[in-house]
Amino acid sequence: MILVLSIFFYSLPVHSGKLNSSCTFKGKKLYGNVQIVTSFPDIKVQVVNSFPDLKVQKVSSFPDSCGKWKIVTSFPDVKVQLVDSFPDIKIQYVTSFPGVN
C-alpha cells in the first residue's frame, strides 16, 4: 500500500494544482489585462518577496507574454484578488524577466 502511494505522489507534477507551462491557472491566462478586485475573483493572489509561483512585471502596453500584467479598471482578461493567506498562487513583482518561476 505504501509503495502504491509513493509511486502515485512521485508521479505528480511539481506544480500540481498551480501553474502550468502554458502560463495559465484553471484555464485563465496569467498575462494580459488584469483587474484587481475585492470580491468574486478568478484567482486569489498573494504578493511575496521570495519563492513565488509567478514573477509579474507591470507594463503599460503589450502585456502579451507570461507574467506581464497591464492593470485595468474595465474589460479584464482576468480578475485577481490580493489576499494575505490561502492564495491560489503567489506572485512577486519584478522589473524584468517575468514568468513562471
mmCIF file of N, CA and C in Angstrom:
data_model
loop_
_atom_site.group_PDB
_atom_site.id
_atom_site.type_symbol
_atom_site.label_atom_id
_atom_site.label_comp_id
_atom_site.label_asym_id
_atom_site.label_seq_id
_atom_site.Cartn_x
_atom_site.Cartn_y
_atom_site.Cartn_z
ATOM 1 N N MET A 1 0.818 -1.195 0.000
ATOM 2 C CA MET A 1 0.000 0.000 0.000
ATOM 3 C C MET A 1 0.866 1.265 0.000
ATOM 4 N N ILE A 2 1.886 1.273 0.853
ATOM 5 C CA ILE A 2 2.778 2.430 0.912
ATOM 6 C C ILE A 2 3.512 2.598 -0.410
ATOM 7 N N LEU A 3 3.902 1.503 -1.016
ATOM 8 C CA LEU A 3 4.587 1.559 -2.306
ATOM 9 C C LEU A 3 3.694 2.187 -3.369
ATOM 10 N N VAL A 4 2.433 1.809 -3.399
ATOM 11 C CA VAL A 4 1.489 2.355 -4.375
ATOM 12 C C VAL A 4 1.317 3.855 -4.162
ATOM 13 N N LEU A 5 1.156 4.281 -2.914
ATOM 14 C CA LEU A 5 1.004 5.707 -2.626
ATOM 15 C C LEU A 5 2.254 6.497 -2.982
ATOM 16 N N SER A 6 3.422 5.959 -2.687
ATOM 17 C CA SER A 6 4.653 6.683 -3.003
ATOM 18 C C SER A 6 4.840 6.819 -4.506
ATOM 19 N N ILE A 7 4.499 5.793 -5.267
ATOM 20 C CA ILE A 7 4.586 5.884 -6.729
ATOM 21 C C ILE A 7 3.622 6.943 -7.241
ATOM 22 N N PHE A 8 2.414 6.985 -6.673
ATOM 23 C CA PHE A 8 1.419 7.978 -7.085
ATOM 24 C C PHE A 8 1.927 9.396 -6.839
ATOM 25 N N PHE A 9 2.438 9.668 -5.643
ATOM 26 C CA PHE A 9 2.883 11.022 -5.318
ATOM 27 C C PHE A 9 4.125 11.429 -6.102
ATOM 28 N N TYR A 10 5.021 10.504 -6.394
ATOM 29 C CA TYR A 10 6.204 10.837 -7.188
ATOM 30 C C TYR A 10 5.858 11.081 -8.647
ATOM 31 N N SER A 11 4.712 10.568 -9.105
ATOM 32 C CA SER A 11 4.326 10.771 -10.496
ATOM 33 C C SER A 11 3.591 12.086 -10.709
ATOM 34 N N LEU A 12 3.201 12.774 -9.626
ATOM 35 C CA LEU A 12 2.524 14.055 -9.760
ATOM 36 C C LEU A 12 3.507 15.120 -10.229
ATOM 37 N N PRO A 13 3.040 16.068 -11.068
ATOM 38 C CA PRO A 13 3.930 17.150 -11.473
ATOM 39 C C PRO A 13 4.259 18.050 -10.289
ATOM 40 N N VAL A 14 5.365 18.777 -10.416
ATOM 41 C CA VAL A 14 5.830 19.637 -9.330
ATOM 42 C C VAL A 14 4.797 20.704 -8.994
ATOM 43 N N HIS A 15 4.165 21.302 -9.999
ATOM 44 C CA HIS A 15 3.199 22.370 -9.773
ATOM 45 C C HIS A 15 1.774 21.845 -9.823
ATOM 46 N N SER A 16 1.533 20.667 -9.299
ATOM 47 C CA SER A 16 0.191 20.094 -9.319
ATOM 48 C C SER A 16 -0.802 21.058 -8.680
ATOM 49 N N GLY A 17 -1.806 21.501 -9.449
ATOM 50 C CA GLY A 17 -2.792 22.424 -8.930
ATOM 51 C C GLY A 17 -2.359 23.874 -9.008
ATOM 52 N N LYS A 18 -1.134 24.136 -9.410
ATOM 53 C CA LYS A 18 -0.657 25.514 -9.510
ATOM 54 C C LYS A 18 -0.596 25.921 -10.984
ATOM 55 N N LEU A 19 0.535 26.395 -11.420
ATOM 56 C CA LEU A 19 0.684 26.896 -12.781
ATOM 57 C C LEU A 19 1.177 25.810 -13.714
ATOM 58 N N ASN A 20 0.844 25.958 -14.991
ATOM 59 C CA ASN A 20 1.383 25.017 -15.963
ATOM 60 C C ASN A 20 2.249 25.754 -16.973
ATOM 61 N N SER A 21 2.852 25.024 -17.874
ATOM 62 C CA SER A 21 3.821 25.611 -18.807
ATOM 63 C C SER A 21 3.190 26.588 -19.795
ATOM 64 N N SER A 22 1.865 26.547 -19.966
ATOM 65 C CA SER A 22 1.222 27.489 -20.882
ATOM 66 C C SER A 22 0.834 28.792 -20.178
ATOM 67 N N CYS A 23 1.330 28.985 -18.952
ATOM 68 C CA CYS A 23 1.105 30.208 -18.182
ATOM 69 C C CYS A 23 -0.383 30.453 -17.934
ATOM 70 N N THR A 24 -1.072 29.399 -17.514
ATOM 71 C CA THR A 24 -2.475 29.518 -17.153
ATOM 72 C C THR A 24 -2.701 28.893 -15.787
ATOM 73 N N PHE A 25 -3.796 29.298 -15.164
ATOM 74 C CA PHE A 25 -4.229 28.705 -13.908
ATOM 75 C C PHE A 25 -5.725 28.497 -14.013
ATOM 76 N N LYS A 26 -6.140 27.241 -13.963
ATOM 77 C CA LYS A 26 -7.556 26.877 -14.095
ATOM 78 C C LYS A 26 -8.176 27.507 -15.342
ATOM 79 N N GLY A 27 -7.433 27.478 -16.436
ATOM 80 C CA GLY A 27 -7.939 27.981 -17.708
ATOM 81 C C GLY A 27 -7.828 29.479 -17.909
ATOM 82 N N LYS A 28 -7.390 30.209 -16.916
ATOM 83 C CA LYS A 28 -7.235 31.661 -17.037
ATOM 84 C C LYS A 28 -5.772 31.986 -17.305
ATOM 85 N N LYS A 29 -5.524 32.791 -18.341
ATOM 86 C CA LYS A 29 -4.139 33.139 -18.653
ATOM 87 C C LYS A 29 -3.597 34.134 -17.636
ATOM 88 N N LEU A 30 -2.328 34.017 -17.350
ATOM 89 C CA LEU A 30 -1.680 34.827 -16.327
ATOM 90 C C LEU A 30 -0.875 35.968 -16.935
ATOM 91 N N TYR A 31 -1.426 36.556 -17.961
ATOM 92 C CA TYR A 31 -0.857 37.743 -18.589
ATOM 93 C C TYR A 31 -1.992 38.472 -19.280
ATOM 94 N N GLY A 32 -1.759 39.716 -19.630
ATOM 95 C CA GLY A 32 -2.802 40.498 -20.289
ATOM 96 C C GLY A 32 -3.353 41.572 -19.370
ATOM 97 N N ASN A 33 -4.604 41.953 -19.645
ATOM 98 C CA ASN A 33 -5.270 42.986 -18.859
ATOM 99 C C ASN A 33 -5.799 42.377 -17.566
ATOM 100 N N VAL A 34 -5.334 42.901 -16.442
ATOM 101 C CA VAL A 34 -5.666 42.353 -15.122
ATOM 102 C C VAL A 34 -6.389 43.418 -14.310
ATOM 103 N N GLN A 35 -7.509 43.015 -13.722
ATOM 104 C CA GLN A 35 -8.254 43.914 -12.843
ATOM 105 C C GLN A 35 -8.122 43.415 -11.411
ATOM 106 N N ILE A 36 -7.763 44.317 -10.498
ATOM 107 C CA ILE A 36 -7.684 43.985 -9.078
ATOM 108 C C ILE A 36 -9.078 44.206 -8.487
ATOM 109 N N VAL A 37 -9.646 43.165 -7.878
ATOM 110 C CA VAL A 37 -10.994 43.244 -7.320
ATOM 111 C C VAL A 37 -10.966 42.865 -5.843
ATOM 112 N N THR A 38 -12.047 43.197 -5.135
ATOM 113 C CA THR A 38 -12.156 42.828 -3.725
ATOM 114 C C THR A 38 -13.101 41.658 -3.506
ATOM 115 N N SER A 39 -13.856 41.292 -4.542
ATOM 116 C CA SER A 39 -14.747 40.132 -4.424
ATOM 117 C C SER A 39 -14.938 39.489 -5.789
ATOM 118 N N PHE A 40 -15.316 38.227 -5.772
ATOM 119 C CA PHE A 40 -15.558 37.430 -6.980
ATOM 120 C C PHE A 40 -14.371 37.406 -7.950
ATOM 121 N N PRO A 41 -13.187 37.050 -7.459
ATOM 122 C CA PRO A 41 -12.015 36.987 -8.349
ATOM 123 C C PRO A 41 -11.994 35.690 -9.148
ATOM 124 N N ASP A 42 -11.238 35.707 -10.229
ATOM 125 C CA ASP A 42 -10.922 34.465 -10.945
ATOM 126 C C ASP A 42 -9.814 33.730 -10.202
ATOM 127 N N ILE A 43 -8.869 34.499 -9.648
ATOM 128 C CA ILE A 43 -7.706 33.931 -8.966
ATOM 129 C C ILE A 43 -7.397 34.762 -7.723
ATOM 130 N N LYS A 44 -7.118 34.081 -6.610
ATOM 131 C CA LYS A 44 -6.659 34.760 -5.392
ATOM 132 C C LYS A 44 -5.137 34.733 -5.385
ATOM 133 N N VAL A 45 -4.536 35.909 -5.179
ATOM 134 C CA VAL A 45 -3.092 36.080 -5.323
ATOM 135 C C VAL A 45 -2.501 36.659 -4.041
ATOM 136 N N GLN A 46 -1.361 36.111 -3.640
ATOM 137 C CA GLN A 46 -0.608 36.667 -2.515
ATOM 138 C C GLN A 46 0.711 37.208 -3.053
ATOM 139 N N VAL A 47 1.035 38.450 -2.703
ATOM 140 C CA VAL A 47 2.301 39.055 -3.120
ATOM 141 C C VAL A 47 3.361 38.672 -2.092
ATOM 142 N N VAL A 48 4.465 38.093 -2.574
ATOM 143 C CA VAL A 48 5.553 37.655 -1.705
ATOM 144 C C VAL A 48 6.874 38.245 -2.194
ATOM 145 N N ASN A 49 7.888 38.177 -1.343
ATOM 146 C CA ASN A 49 9.221 38.659 -1.714
ATOM 147 C C ASN A 49 10.150 37.535 -2.143
ATOM 148 N N SER A 50 9.765 36.301 -1.858
ATOM 149 C CA SER A 50 10.603 35.167 -2.247
ATOM 150 C C SER A 50 9.736 33.945 -2.511
ATOM 151 N N PHE A 51 10.259 33.048 -3.296
ATOM 152 C CA PHE A 51 9.612 31.792 -3.665
ATOM 153 C C PHE A 51 8.225 31.971 -4.290
ATOM 154 N N PRO A 52 8.100 32.812 -5.326
ATOM 155 C CA PRO A 52 6.798 32.976 -5.978
ATOM 156 C C PRO A 52 6.529 31.833 -6.956
ATOM 157 N N ASP A 53 5.254 31.649 -7.278
ATOM 158 C CA ASP A 53 4.880 30.743 -8.361
ATOM 159 C C ASP A 53 5.038 31.457 -9.703
ATOM 160 N N LEU A 54 4.830 32.791 -9.682
ATOM 161 C CA LEU A 54 4.878 33.597 -10.897
ATOM 162 C C LEU A 54 5.546 34.927 -10.600
ATOM 163 N N LYS A 55 6.469 35.326 -11.473
ATOM 164 C CA LYS A 55 7.071 36.658 -11.384
ATOM 165 C C LYS A 55 6.291 37.566 -12.324
ATOM 166 N N VAL A 56 5.812 38.700 -11.793
ATOM 167 C CA VAL A 56 4.925 39.599 -12.533
ATOM 168 C C VAL A 56 5.610 40.934 -12.779
ATOM 169 N N GLN A 57 5.522 41.387 -14.026
ATOM 170 C CA GLN A 57 6.019 42.711 -14.397
ATOM 171 C C GLN A 57 4.816 43.546 -14.814
ATOM 172 N N LYS A 58 4.601 44.681 -14.142
ATOM 173 C CA LYS A 58 3.523 45.586 -14.531
ATOM 174 C C LYS A 58 3.993 46.372 -15.752
ATOM 175 N N VAL A 59 3.167 46.391 -16.795
ATOM 176 C CA VAL A 59 3.513 47.100 -18.027
ATOM 177 C C VAL A 59 2.377 48.047 -18.395
ATOM 178 N N SER A 60 2.683 49.040 -19.224
ATOM 179 C CA SER A 60 1.654 49.978 -19.670
ATOM 180 C C SER A 60 1.142 49.646 -21.065
ATOM 181 N N SER A 61 1.843 48.753 -21.758
ATOM 182 C CA SER A 61 1.383 48.332 -23.086
ATOM 183 C C SER A 61 1.943 46.953 -23.419
ATOM 184 N N PHE A 62 1.293 46.285 -24.319
ATOM 185 C CA PHE A 62 1.707 44.967 -24.819
ATOM 186 C C PHE A 62 1.921 43.917 -23.719
ATOM 187 N N PRO A 63 0.885 43.628 -22.939
ATOM 188 C CA PRO A 63 1.005 42.559 -21.937
ATOM 189 C C PRO A 63 0.777 41.199 -22.594
ATOM 190 N N ASP A 64 1.692 40.831 -23.489
ATOM 191 C CA ASP A 64 1.437 39.692 -24.371
ATOM 192 C C ASP A 64 2.292 38.463 -24.097
ATOM 193 N N SER A 65 2.977 38.434 -22.957
ATOM 194 C CA SER A 65 3.740 37.231 -22.622
ATOM 195 C C SER A 65 3.585 36.928 -21.134
ATOM 196 N N CYS A 66 3.959 35.738 -20.774
ATOM 197 C CA CYS A 66 3.729 35.217 -19.427
ATOM 198 C C CYS A 66 4.254 36.155 -18.341
ATOM 199 N N GLY A 67 3.372 36.526 -17.407
ATOM 200 C CA GLY A 67 3.766 37.357 -16.283
ATOM 201 C C GLY A 67 3.685 38.849 -16.512
ATOM 202 N N LYS A 68 3.374 39.287 -17.724
ATOM 203 C CA LYS A 68 3.235 40.723 -17.986
ATOM 204 C C LYS A 68 1.780 41.119 -17.755
ATOM 205 N N TRP A 69 1.571 42.022 -16.795
ATOM 206 C CA TRP A 69 0.229 42.458 -16.422
ATOM 207 C C TRP A 69 0.059 43.941 -16.705
ATOM 208 N N LYS A 70 -1.028 44.277 -17.388
ATOM 209 C CA LYS A 70 -1.450 45.669 -17.530
ATOM 210 C C LYS A 70 -2.661 45.820 -16.617
ATOM 211 N N ILE A 71 -2.541 46.649 -15.589
ATOM 212 C CA ILE A 71 -3.623 46.828 -14.625
ATOM 213 C C ILE A 71 -4.689 47.727 -15.253
ATOM 214 N N VAL A 72 -5.939 47.235 -15.277
ATOM 215 C CA VAL A 72 -7.054 47.959 -15.884
ATOM 216 C C VAL A 72 -8.216 48.023 -14.896
ATOM 217 N N THR A 73 -9.175 48.907 -15.185
ATOM 218 C CA THR A 73 -10.369 49.009 -14.349
ATOM 219 C C THR A 73 -11.604 48.443 -15.034
ATOM 220 N N SER A 74 -11.481 48.107 -16.311
ATOM 221 C CA SER A 74 -12.613 47.502 -17.024
ATOM 222 C C SER A 74 -12.101 46.599 -18.141
ATOM 223 N N PHE A 75 -12.955 45.696 -18.558
ATOM 224 C CA PHE A 75 -12.656 44.732 -19.625
ATOM 225 C C PHE A 75 -11.367 43.933 -19.379
ATOM 226 N N PRO A 76 -11.272 43.278 -18.225
ATOM 227 C CA PRO A 76 -10.059 42.499 -17.931
ATOM 228 C C PRO A 76 -10.067 41.140 -18.618
ATOM 229 N N ASP A 77 -8.876 40.603 -18.804
ATOM 230 C CA ASP A 77 -8.738 39.211 -19.231
ATOM 231 C C ASP A 77 -8.893 38.293 -18.024
ATOM 232 N N VAL A 78 -8.467 38.781 -16.861
ATOM 233 C CA VAL A 78 -8.549 38.008 -15.616
ATOM 234 C C VAL A 78 -8.726 38.975 -14.442
ATOM 235 N N LYS A 79 -9.513 38.540 -13.449
ATOM 236 C CA LYS A 79 -9.714 39.330 -12.231
ATOM 237 C C LYS A 79 -8.960 38.655 -11.094
ATOM 238 N N VAL A 80 -8.162 39.442 -10.364
ATOM 239 C CA VAL A 80 -7.414 38.888 -9.234
ATOM 240 C C VAL A 80 -7.766 39.638 -7.959
ATOM 241 N N GLN A 81 -7.743 38.899 -6.867
ATOM 242 C CA GLN A 81 -7.935 39.480 -5.545
ATOM 243 C C GLN A 81 -6.643 39.285 -4.774
ATOM 244 N N LEU A 82 -6.126 40.355 -4.188
ATOM 245 C CA LEU A 82 -4.914 40.268 -3.382
ATOM 246 C C LEU A 82 -5.304 39.825 -1.975
ATOM 247 N N VAL A 83 -4.699 38.736 -1.509
ATOM 248 C CA VAL A 83 -5.013 38.177 -0.195
ATOM 249 C C VAL A 83 -3.731 38.006 0.614
ATOM 250 N N ASP A 84 -3.891 37.898 1.930
ATOM 251 C CA ASP A 84 -2.748 37.678 2.816
ATOM 252 C C ASP A 84 -2.550 36.209 3.155
ATOM 253 N N SER A 85 -3.599 35.410 2.969
ATOM 254 C CA SER A 85 -3.492 33.981 3.281
ATOM 255 C C SER A 85 -4.390 33.173 2.352
ATOM 256 N N PHE A 86 -4.069 31.912 2.225
ATOM 257 C CA PHE A 86 -4.798 30.957 1.388
ATOM 258 C C PHE A 86 -4.928 31.407 -0.073
ATOM 259 N N PRO A 87 -3.805 31.754 -0.713
ATOM 260 C CA PRO A 87 -3.863 32.163 -2.119
ATOM 261 C C PRO A 87 -3.962 30.954 -3.050
ATOM 262 N N ASP A 88 -4.435 31.214 -4.260
ATOM 263 C CA ASP A 88 -4.352 30.202 -5.313
ATOM 264 C C ASP A 88 -2.918 30.135 -5.823
ATOM 265 N N ILE A 89 -2.323 31.321 -6.026
ATOM 266 C CA ILE A 89 -0.922 31.398 -6.456
ATOM 267 C C ILE A 89 -0.223 32.525 -5.705
ATOM 268 N N LYS A 90 1.109 32.465 -5.682
ATOM 269 C CA LYS A 90 1.928 33.513 -5.077
ATOM 270 C C LYS A 90 2.696 34.213 -6.187
ATOM 271 N N ILE A 91 2.722 35.551 -6.133
ATOM 272 C CA ILE A 91 3.439 36.320 -7.146
ATOM 273 C C ILE A 91 4.488 37.205 -6.489
ATOM 274 N N GLN A 92 5.467 37.583 -7.297
ATOM 275 C CA GLN A 92 6.477 38.556 -6.887
ATOM 276 C C GLN A 92 6.562 39.581 -8.002
ATOM 277 N N TYR A 93 6.471 40.873 -7.659
ATOM 278 C CA TYR A 93 6.615 41.916 -8.665
ATOM 279 C C TYR A 93 8.091 42.079 -9.012
ATOM 280 N N VAL A 94 8.385 42.145 -10.309
ATOM 281 C CA VAL A 94 9.751 42.307 -10.796
ATOM 282 C C VAL A 94 9.778 43.400 -11.854
ATOM 283 N N THR A 95 10.966 43.903 -12.158
ATOM 284 C CA THR A 95 11.106 44.906 -13.213
ATOM 285 C C THR A 95 11.612 44.296 -14.514
ATOM 286 N N SER A 96 12.038 43.036 -14.451
ATOM 287 C CA SER A 96 12.475 42.340 -15.663
ATOM 288 C C SER A 96 12.341 40.835 -15.465
ATOM 289 N N PHE A 97 12.337 40.127 -16.549
ATOM 290 C CA PHE A 97 12.263 38.663 -16.572
ATOM 291 C C PHE A 97 11.037 38.095 -15.849
ATOM 292 N N PRO A 98 9.818 38.496 -16.273
ATOM 293 C CA PRO A 98 8.618 37.912 -15.682
ATOM 294 C C PRO A 98 8.404 36.491 -16.192
ATOM 295 N N GLY A 99 7.566 35.747 -15.506
ATOM 296 C CA GLY A 99 7.205 34.409 -15.973
ATOM 297 C C GLY A 99 7.071 33.412 -14.844
ATOM 298 N N VAL A 100 6.794 32.172 -15.228
ATOM 299 C CA VAL A 100 6.633 31.097 -14.258
ATOM 300 C C VAL A 100 7.972 30.820 -13.610
ATOM 301 N N ASN A 101 7.969 30.733 -12.306
ATOM 302 C CA ASN A 101 9.208 30.525 -11.563
ATOM 303 C C ASN A 101 9.552 29.058 -11.501
#
